[in-house]
mmCIF file of C-alpha atoms in Angstrom:
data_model
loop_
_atom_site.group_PDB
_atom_site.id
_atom_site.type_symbol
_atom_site.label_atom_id
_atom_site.label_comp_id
_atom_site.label_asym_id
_atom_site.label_seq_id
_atom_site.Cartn_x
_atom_site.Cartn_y
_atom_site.Cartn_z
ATOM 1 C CA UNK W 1 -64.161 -50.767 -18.750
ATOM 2 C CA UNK W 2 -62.845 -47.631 -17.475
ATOM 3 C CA UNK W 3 -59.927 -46.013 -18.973
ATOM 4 C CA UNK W 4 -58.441 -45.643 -15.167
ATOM 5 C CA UNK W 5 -59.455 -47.805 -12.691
ATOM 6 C CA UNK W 6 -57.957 -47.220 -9.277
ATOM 7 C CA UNK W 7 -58.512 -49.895 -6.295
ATOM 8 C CA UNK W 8 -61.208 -48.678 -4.242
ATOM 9 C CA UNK W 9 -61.191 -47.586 -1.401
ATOM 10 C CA UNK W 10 -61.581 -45.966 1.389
ATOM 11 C CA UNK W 11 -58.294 -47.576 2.591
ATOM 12 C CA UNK W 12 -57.058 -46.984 6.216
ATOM 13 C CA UNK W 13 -53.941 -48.058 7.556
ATOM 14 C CA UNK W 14 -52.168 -47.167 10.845
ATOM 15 C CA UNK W 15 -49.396 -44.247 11.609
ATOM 16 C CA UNK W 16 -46.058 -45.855 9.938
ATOM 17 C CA UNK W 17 -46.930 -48.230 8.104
ATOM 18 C CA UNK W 18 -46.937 -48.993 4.551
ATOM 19 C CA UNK W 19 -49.894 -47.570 2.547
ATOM 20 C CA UNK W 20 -50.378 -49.428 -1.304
ATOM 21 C CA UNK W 21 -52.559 -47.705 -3.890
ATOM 22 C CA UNK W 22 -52.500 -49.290 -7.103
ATOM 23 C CA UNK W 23 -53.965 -48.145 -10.511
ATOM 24 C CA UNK W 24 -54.276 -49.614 -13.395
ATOM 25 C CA UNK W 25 -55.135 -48.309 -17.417
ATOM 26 C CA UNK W 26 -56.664 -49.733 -20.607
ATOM 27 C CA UNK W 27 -54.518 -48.035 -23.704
ATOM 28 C CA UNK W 28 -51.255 -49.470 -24.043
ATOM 29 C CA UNK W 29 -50.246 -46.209 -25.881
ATOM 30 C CA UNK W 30 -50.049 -44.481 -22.613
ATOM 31 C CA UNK W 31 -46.704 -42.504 -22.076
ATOM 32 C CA UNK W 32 -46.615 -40.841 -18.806
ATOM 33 C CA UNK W 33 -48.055 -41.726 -15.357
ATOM 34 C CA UNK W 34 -49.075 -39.466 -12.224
ATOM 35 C CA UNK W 35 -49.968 -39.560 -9.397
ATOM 36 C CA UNK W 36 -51.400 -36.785 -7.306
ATOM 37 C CA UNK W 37 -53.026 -35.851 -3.830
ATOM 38 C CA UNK W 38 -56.081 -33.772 -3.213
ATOM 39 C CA UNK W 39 -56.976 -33.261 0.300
ATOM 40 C CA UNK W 40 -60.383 -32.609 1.076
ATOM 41 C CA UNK W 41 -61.919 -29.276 -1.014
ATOM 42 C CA UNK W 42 -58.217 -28.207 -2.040
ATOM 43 C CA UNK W 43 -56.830 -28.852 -5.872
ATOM 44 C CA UNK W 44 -54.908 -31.639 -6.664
ATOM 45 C CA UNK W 45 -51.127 -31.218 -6.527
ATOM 46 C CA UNK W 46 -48.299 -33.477 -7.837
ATOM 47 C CA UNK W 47 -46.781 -35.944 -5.639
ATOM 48 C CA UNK W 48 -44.611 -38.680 -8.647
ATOM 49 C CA UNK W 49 -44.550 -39.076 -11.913
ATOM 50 C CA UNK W 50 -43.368 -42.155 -13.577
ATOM 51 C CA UNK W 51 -42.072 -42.414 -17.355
ATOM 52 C CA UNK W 52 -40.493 -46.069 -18.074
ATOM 53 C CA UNK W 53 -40.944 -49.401 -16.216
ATOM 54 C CA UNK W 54 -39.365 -49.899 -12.791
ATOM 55 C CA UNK W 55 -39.303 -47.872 -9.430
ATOM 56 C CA UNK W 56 -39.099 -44.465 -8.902
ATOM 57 C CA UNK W 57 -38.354 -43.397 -5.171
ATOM 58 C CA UNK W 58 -39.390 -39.871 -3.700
ATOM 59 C CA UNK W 59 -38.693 -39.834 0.466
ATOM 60 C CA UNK W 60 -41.219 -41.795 1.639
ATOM 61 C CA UNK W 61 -43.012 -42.202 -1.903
ATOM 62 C CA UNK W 62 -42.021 -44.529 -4.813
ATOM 63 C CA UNK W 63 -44.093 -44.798 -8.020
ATOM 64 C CA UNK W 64 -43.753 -48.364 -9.949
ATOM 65 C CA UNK W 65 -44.658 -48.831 -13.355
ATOM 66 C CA UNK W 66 -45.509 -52.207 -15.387
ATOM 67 C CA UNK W 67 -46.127 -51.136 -18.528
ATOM 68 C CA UNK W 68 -46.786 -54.993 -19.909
ATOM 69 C CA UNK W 69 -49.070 -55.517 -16.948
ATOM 70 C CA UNK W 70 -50.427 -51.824 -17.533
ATOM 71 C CA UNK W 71 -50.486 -51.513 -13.947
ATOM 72 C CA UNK W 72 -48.962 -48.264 -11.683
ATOM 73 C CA UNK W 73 -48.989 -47.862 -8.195
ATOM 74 C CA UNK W 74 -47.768 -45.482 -5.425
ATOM 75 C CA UNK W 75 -46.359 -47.162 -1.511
ATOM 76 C CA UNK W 76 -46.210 -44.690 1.025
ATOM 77 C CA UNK W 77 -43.678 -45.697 3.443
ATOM 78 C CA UNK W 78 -43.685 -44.425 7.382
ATOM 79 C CA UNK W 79 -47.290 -43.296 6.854
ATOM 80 C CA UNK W 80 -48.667 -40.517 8.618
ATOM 81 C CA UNK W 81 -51.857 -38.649 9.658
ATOM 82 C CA UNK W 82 -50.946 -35.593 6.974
ATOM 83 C CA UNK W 83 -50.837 -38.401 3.944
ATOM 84 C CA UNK W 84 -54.589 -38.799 4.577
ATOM 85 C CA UNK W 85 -56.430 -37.411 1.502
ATOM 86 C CA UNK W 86 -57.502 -39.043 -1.879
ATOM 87 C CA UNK W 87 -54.883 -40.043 -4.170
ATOM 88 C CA UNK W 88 -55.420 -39.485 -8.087
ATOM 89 C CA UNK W 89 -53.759 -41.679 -10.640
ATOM 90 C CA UNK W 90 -52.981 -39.823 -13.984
ATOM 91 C CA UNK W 91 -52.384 -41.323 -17.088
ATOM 92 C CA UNK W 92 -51.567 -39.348 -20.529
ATOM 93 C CA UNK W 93 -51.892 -41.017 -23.843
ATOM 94 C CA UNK W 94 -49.303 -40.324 -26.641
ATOM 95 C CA UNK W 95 -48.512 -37.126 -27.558
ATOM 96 C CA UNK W 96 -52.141 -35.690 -27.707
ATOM 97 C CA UNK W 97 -52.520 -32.868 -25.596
ATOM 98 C CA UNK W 98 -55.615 -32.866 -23.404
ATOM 99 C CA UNK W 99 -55.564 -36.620 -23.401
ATOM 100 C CA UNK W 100 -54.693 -36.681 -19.721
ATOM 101 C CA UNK W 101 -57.748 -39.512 -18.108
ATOM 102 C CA UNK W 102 -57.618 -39.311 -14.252
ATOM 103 C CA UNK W 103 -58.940 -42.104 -12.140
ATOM 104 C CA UNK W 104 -61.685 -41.533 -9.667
ATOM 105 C CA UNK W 105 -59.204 -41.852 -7.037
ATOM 106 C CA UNK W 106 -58.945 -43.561 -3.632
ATOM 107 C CA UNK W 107 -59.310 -41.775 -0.257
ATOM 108 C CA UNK W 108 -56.291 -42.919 2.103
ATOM 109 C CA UNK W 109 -56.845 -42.547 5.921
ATOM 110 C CA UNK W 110 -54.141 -43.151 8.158
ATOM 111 C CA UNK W 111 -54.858 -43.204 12.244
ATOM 112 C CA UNK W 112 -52.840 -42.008 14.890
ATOM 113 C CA UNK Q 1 -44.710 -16.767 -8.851
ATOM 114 C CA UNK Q 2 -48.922 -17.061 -8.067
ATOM 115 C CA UNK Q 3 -49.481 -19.964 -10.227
ATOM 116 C CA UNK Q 4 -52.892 -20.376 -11.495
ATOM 117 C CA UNK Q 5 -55.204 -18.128 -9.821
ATOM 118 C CA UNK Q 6 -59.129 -18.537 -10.423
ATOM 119 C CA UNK Q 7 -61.953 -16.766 -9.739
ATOM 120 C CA UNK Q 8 -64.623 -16.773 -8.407
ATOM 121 C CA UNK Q 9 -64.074 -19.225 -5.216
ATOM 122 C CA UNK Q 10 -67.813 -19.748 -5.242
ATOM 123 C CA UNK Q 11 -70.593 -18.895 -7.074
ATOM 124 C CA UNK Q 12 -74.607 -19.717 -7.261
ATOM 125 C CA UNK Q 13 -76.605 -19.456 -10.576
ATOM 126 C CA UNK Q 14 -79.773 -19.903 -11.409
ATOM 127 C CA UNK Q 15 -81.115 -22.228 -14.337
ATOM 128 C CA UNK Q 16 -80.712 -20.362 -17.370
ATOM 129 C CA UNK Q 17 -78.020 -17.772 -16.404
ATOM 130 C CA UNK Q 18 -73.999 -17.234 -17.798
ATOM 131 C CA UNK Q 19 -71.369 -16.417 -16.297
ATOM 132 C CA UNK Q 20 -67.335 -16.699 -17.104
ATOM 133 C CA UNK Q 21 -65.019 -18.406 -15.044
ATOM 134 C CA UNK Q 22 -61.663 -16.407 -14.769
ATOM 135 C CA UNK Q 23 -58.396 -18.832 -14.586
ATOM 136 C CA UNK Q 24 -55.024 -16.710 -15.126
ATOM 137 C CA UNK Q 25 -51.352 -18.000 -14.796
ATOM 138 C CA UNK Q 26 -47.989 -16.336 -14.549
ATOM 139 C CA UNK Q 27 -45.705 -19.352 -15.204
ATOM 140 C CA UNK Q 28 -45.742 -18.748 -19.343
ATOM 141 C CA UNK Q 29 -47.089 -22.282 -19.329
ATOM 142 C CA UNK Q 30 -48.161 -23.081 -23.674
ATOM 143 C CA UNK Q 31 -50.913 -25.137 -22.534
ATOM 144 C CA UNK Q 32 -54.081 -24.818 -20.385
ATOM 145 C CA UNK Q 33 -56.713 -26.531 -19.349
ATOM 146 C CA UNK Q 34 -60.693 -26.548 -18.255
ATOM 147 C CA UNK Q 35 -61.732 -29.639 -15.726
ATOM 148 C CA UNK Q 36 -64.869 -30.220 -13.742
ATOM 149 C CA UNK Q 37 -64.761 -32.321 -10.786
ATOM 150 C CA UNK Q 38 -68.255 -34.059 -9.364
ATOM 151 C CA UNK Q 39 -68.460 -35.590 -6.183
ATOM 152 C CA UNK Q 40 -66.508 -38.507 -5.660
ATOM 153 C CA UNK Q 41 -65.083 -38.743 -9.230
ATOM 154 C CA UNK Q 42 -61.870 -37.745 -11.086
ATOM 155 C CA UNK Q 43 -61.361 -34.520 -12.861
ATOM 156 C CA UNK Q 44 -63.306 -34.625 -16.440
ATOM 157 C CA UNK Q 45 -61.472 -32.317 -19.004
ATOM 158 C CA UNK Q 46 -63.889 -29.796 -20.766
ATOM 159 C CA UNK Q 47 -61.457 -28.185 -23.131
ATOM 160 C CA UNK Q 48 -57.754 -27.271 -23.198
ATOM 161 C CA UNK Q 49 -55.556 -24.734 -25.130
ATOM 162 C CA UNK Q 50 -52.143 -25.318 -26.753
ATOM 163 C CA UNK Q 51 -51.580 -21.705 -26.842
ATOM 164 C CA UNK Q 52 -52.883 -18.411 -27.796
ATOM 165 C CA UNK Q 53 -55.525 -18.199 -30.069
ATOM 166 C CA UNK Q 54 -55.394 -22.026 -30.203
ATOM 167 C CA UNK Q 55 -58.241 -24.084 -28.152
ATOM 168 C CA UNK Q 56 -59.713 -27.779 -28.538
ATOM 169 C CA UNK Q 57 -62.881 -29.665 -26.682
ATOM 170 C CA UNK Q 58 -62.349 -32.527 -24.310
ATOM 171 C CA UNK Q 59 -64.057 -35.242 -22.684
ATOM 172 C CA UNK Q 60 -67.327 -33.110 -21.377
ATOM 173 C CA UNK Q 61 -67.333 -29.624 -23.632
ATOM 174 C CA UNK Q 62 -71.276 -29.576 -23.949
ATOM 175 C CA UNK Q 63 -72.519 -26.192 -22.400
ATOM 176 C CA UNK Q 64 -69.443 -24.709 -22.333
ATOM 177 C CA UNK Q 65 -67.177 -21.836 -24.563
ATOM 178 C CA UNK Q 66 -63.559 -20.762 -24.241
ATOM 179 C CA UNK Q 67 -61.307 -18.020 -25.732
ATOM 180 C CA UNK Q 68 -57.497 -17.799 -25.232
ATOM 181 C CA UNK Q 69 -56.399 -14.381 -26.137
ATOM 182 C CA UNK Q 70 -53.362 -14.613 -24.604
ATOM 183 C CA UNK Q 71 -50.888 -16.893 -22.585
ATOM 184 C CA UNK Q 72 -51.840 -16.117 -19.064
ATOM 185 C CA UNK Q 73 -55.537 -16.567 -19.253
ATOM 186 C CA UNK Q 74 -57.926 -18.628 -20.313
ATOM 187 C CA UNK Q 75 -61.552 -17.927 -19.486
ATOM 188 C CA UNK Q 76 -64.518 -20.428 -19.219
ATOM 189 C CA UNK Q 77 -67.931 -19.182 -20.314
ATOM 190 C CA UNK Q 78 -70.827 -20.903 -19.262
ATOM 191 C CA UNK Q 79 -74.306 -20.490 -21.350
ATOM 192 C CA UNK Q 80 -77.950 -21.106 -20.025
ATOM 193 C CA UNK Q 81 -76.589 -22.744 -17.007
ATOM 194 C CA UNK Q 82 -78.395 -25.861 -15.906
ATOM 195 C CA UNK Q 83 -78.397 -28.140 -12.483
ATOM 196 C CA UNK Q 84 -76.357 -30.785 -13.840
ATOM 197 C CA UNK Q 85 -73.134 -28.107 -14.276
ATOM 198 C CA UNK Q 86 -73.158 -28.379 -10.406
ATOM 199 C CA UNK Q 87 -69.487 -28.828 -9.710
ATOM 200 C CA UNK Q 88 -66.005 -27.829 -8.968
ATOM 201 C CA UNK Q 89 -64.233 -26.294 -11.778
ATOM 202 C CA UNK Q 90 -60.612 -26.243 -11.569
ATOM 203 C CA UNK Q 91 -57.917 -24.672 -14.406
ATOM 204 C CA UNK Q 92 -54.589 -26.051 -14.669
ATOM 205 C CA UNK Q 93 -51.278 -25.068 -17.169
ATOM 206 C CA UNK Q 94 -48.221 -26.869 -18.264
ATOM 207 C CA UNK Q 95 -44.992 -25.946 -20.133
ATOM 208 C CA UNK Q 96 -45.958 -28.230 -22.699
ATOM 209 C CA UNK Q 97 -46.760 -31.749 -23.779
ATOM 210 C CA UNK Q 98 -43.715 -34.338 -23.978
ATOM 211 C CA UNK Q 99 -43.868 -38.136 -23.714
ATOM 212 C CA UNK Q 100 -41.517 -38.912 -21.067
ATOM 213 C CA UNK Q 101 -40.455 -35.466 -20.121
ATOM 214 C CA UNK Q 102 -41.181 -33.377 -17.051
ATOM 215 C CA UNK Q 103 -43.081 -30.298 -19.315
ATOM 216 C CA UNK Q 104 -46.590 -32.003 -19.064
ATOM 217 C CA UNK Q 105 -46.775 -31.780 -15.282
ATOM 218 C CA UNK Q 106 -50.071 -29.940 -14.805
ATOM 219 C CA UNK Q 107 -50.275 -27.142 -12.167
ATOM 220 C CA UNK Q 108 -53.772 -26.599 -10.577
ATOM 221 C CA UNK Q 109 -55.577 -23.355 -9.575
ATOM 222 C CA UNK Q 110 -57.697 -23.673 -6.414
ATOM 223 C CA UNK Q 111 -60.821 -24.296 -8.225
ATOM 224 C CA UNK Q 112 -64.288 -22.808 -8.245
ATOM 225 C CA UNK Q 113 -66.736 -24.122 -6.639
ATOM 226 C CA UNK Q 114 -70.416 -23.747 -8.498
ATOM 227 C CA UNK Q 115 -73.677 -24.231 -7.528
ATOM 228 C CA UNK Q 116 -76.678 -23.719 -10.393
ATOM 229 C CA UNK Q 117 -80.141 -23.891 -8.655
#
């Protein structure tokens, strides 16, 4: 079982709506949760990041955390053509530096 | 502020060859770190640095040296390269590394993209 498992994709969804990537992780030690976007050939850059259980809205973004079900995810509300790239879900264990796993990710395409 | 900066942008080596991989920052991030990304995957850590003079191997270190001399940079030495060191090679930095807190955001460079023939 992978550490991070992310749903997979590609996923495509139309301009506006709702877009639902989901991750989920295997060590319940896990502290702090990511997520972030890497378009095509660039680096990845942060779009949430989620600490305790519940929602977490950003604009059109909001991060949820289930820390019982060990299960994150990211909705993308209003979608649009620019929030096409491949979304990376980050998860850091304890307090051990370098212990940051990243899931293999899951391209999101949205059409005009 | 530039961030991380990293250089080269590309490179091609041939089996057996070194090189370094530059990655500098200017944010007076503590920690560093060394990733490889292959196609279609997640980013793999190869080894990170908690501060000067201070480094530590992660997930994939095999083939691979680093030296921190000082805060800003952090250099990635690669010996007798081989074909399956094919990859993109990006360095990131942090303030630090806090459960909970906003310090162990990582910040990427734009990555270097390798090629070993």
């Amino acid at each position: 079982q992978k550490e991070v498992e992310q749903n997979s994709g590609p996923l495509s969804v139309p301009e506006g709506a709702i877009a639902s990537l989901n991750c989920t992780y295997s060590d319940r030690g896990s502290q702090s949760f990511f997520w972030y976007r890497q378009y095509s050939g660039k680096s990845p850059e942060l779009i949430m990041s989620i600490y305790s259980n519940g929602d977490k809205e950003d604009g059109r973004f909001t991060a949820q955390l289930n820390k019982a079900s060990q299960y994150v995810s990211l909705l993308i509300r209003d979608s649009q053509p620019s929030d096409s790239a491949t979304y990376l879900c980050v998860v850091n264990i304890g307090t051990n530096a370098g212990k940051s796993t990243f899931g293999d990710g899951t391209t999101l395409t949205v059409k005009p | 502020n530039a961030g991380v900066t990293q250089t080269p942008k590309f490179r091609i080596l041939k089996i057996g060859q070194s090189m370094t991989l530059q990655c500098t920052q200017d944010m007076n991030h503590n920690y560093m770190y060394w990733y490889r990304q292959d196609p279609g995957m997640g980013l793999k850590l190869i080894y990170y640095s908690v501060g000067a003079g201070i480094t530590d191997k992660g997930e994939v270190p095999n083939g691979y040296n680093v030296s921190r001399s000082t805060t800003e940079d952090f250099p990635l030495r690669l010996e007798l390269a081989a074909p399956s060191q094919t990859s993109v090679y990006f360095c990131a930095s942090s303030i630090a590394w806090t459960s909970g807190g906003t310090g162990d955001t990582q910040y990427f460079g734009p990555g270097t993209r390798l090629t070993v023939l």
